[in-house]
mmCIF file of C-alpha atoms in Angstrom:
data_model
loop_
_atom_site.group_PDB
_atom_site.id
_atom_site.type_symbol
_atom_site.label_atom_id
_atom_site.label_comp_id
_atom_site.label_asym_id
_atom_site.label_seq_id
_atom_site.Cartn_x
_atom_site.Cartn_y
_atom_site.Cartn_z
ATOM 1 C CA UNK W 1 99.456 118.186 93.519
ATOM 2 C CA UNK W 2 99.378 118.884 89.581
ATOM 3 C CA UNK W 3 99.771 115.326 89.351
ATOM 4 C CA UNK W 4 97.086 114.204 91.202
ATOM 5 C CA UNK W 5 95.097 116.603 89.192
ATOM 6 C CA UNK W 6 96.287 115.510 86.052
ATOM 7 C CA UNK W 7 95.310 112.176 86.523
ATOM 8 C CA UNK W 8 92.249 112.418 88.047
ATOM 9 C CA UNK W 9 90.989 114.953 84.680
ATOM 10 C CA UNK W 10 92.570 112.037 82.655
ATOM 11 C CA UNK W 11 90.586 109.475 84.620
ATOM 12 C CA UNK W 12 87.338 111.071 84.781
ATOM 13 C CA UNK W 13 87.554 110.901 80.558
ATOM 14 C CA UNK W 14 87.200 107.424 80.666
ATOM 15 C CA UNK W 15 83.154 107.976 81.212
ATOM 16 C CA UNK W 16 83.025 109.093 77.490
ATOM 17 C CA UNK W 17 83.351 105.124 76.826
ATOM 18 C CA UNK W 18 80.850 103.962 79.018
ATOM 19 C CA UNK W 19 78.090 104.335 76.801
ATOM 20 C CA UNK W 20 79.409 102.593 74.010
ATOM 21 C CA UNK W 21 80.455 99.555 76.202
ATOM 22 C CA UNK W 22 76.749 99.497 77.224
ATOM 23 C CA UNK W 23 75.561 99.591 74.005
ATOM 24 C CA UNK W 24 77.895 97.178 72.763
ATOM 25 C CA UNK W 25 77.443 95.401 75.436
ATOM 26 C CA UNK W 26 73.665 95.154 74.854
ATOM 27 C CA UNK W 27 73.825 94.608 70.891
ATOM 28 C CA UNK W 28 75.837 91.431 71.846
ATOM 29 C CA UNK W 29 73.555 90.303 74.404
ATOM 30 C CA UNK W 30 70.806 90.781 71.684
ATOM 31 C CA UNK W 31 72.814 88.814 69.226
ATOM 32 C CA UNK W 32 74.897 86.411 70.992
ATOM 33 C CA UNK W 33 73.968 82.656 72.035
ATOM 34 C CA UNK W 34 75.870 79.834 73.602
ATOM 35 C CA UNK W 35 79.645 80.108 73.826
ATOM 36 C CA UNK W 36 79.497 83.695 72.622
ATOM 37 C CA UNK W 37 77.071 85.314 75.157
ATOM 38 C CA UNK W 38 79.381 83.815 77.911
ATOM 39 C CA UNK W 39 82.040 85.167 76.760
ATOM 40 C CA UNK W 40 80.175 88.558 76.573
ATOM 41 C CA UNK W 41 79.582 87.826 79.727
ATOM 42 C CA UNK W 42 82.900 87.889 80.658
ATOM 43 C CA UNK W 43 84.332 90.588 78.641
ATOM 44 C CA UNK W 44 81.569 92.756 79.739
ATOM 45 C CA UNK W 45 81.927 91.999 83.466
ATOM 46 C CA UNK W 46 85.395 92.682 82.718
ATOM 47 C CA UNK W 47 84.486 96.183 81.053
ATOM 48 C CA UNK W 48 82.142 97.235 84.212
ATOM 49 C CA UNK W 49 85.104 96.459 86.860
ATOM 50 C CA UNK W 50 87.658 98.480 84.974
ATOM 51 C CA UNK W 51 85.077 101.615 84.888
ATOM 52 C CA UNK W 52 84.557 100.946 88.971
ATOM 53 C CA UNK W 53 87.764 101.417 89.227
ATOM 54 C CA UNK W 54 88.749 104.175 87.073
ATOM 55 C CA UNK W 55 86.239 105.777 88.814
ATOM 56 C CA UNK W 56 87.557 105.182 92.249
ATOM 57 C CA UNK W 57 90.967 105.956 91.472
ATOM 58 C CA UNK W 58 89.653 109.437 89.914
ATOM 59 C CA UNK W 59 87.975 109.999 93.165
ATOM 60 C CA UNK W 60 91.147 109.254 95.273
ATOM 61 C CA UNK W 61 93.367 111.325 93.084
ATOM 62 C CA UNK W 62 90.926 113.970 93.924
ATOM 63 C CA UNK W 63 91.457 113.797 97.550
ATOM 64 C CA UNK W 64 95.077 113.632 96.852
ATOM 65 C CA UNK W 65 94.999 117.391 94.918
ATOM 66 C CA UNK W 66 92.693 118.414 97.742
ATOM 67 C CA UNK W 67 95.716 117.342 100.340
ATOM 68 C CA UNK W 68 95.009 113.704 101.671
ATOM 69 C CA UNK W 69 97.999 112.146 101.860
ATOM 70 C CA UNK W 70 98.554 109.069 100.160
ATOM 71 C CA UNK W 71 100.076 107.239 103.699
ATOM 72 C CA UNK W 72 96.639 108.197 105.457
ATOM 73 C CA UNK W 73 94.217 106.370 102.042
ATOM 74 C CA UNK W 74 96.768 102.919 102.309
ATOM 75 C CA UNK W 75 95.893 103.070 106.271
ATOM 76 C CA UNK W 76 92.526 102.856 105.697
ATOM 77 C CA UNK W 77 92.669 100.371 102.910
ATOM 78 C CA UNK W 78 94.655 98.571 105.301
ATOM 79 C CA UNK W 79 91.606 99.060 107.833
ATOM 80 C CA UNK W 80 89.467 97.638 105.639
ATOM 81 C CA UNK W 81 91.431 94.712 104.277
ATOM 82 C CA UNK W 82 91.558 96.085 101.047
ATOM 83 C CA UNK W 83 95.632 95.930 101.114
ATOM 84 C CA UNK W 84 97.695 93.809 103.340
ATOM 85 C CA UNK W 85 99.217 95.179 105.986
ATOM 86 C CA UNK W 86 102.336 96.442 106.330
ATOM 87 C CA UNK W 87 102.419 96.676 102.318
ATOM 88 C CA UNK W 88 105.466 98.644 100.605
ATOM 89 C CA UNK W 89 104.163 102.262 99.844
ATOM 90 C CA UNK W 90 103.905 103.085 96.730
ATOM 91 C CA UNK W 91 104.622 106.898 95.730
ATOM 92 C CA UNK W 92 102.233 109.015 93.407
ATOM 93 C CA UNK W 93 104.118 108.467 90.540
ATOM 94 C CA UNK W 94 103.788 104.844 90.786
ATOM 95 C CA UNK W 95 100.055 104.909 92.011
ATOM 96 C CA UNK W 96 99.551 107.546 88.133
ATOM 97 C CA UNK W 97 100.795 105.041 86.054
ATOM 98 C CA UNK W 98 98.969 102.520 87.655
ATOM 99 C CA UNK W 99 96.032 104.098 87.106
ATOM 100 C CA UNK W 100 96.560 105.450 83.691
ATOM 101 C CA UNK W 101 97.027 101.122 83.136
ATOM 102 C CA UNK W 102 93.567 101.142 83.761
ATOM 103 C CA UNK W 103 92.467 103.397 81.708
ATOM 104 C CA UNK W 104 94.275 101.845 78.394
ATOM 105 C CA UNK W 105 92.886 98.640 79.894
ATOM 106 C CA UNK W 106 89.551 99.979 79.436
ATOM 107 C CA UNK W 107 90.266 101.628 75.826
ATOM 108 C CA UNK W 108 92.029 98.141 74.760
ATOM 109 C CA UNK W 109 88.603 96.133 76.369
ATOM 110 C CA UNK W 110 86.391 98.456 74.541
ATOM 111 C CA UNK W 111 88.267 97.931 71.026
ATOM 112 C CA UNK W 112 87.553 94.300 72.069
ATOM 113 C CA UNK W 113 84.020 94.541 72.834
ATOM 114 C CA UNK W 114 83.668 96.530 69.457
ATOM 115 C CA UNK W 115 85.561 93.523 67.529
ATOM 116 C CA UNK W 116 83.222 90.912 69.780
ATOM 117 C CA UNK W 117 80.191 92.875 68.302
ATOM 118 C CA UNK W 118 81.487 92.901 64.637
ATOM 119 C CA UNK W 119 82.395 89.092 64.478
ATOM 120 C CA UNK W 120 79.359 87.614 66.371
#
């Protein structure tokens, strides 16, 4: 339970950068033609995905301090087709450091964005 805590106070940092990737985001757009703006595009699509799913993960590691257990959230991915069926499960040790990827994923993107902005 800590755990899930943990990560989901960790995760929920992560909304610090999204105003900067916004605004880097939009300085580029403003700035940006041809090959660049594309790959703005790109790198700000990118940016976006990782904060849906920072977000999601801090909202399922949420449930899991609050007592869902983690077999009952890969069932209903599995309802869903989110995740195939009859996947391996992972444990919450696994599922935290695969979250806490996403997370440098977004710092690492935004130090990219920030470089994209300087050199365009």
């Amino acid at each position: 339970m800590t755990l899930s805590q943990t990560v989901s106070a960790l995760l929920a940092s992560a909304k610090i950068l999204l105003p900067f990737n916004v605004l880097f985001a939009a300085f580029t757009f403003w700035q940006a033609n041809g090959v660049w703006f594309v790959l703005s595009a790109i790198i700000s699509a990118w940016i976006a995905y990782l904060h849906l799913r920072i977000d999601f993960d801090r909202r399922i590691f949420h449930a899991f301090a609050q007592g869902m257990q983690p077999e009952h959230f890969d069932f209903a991915l599995q309802i869903m087709g989110l995740q195939r069926i009859k996947a391996p499960t992972r444990d919450l040790e696994n599922r935290a450091k695969g979250a806490i990827k996403l997370l440098k994923y977004l710092i690492y993107s935004t130090f990219i964005q920030l470089f994209w902005l300087i050199s365009a």
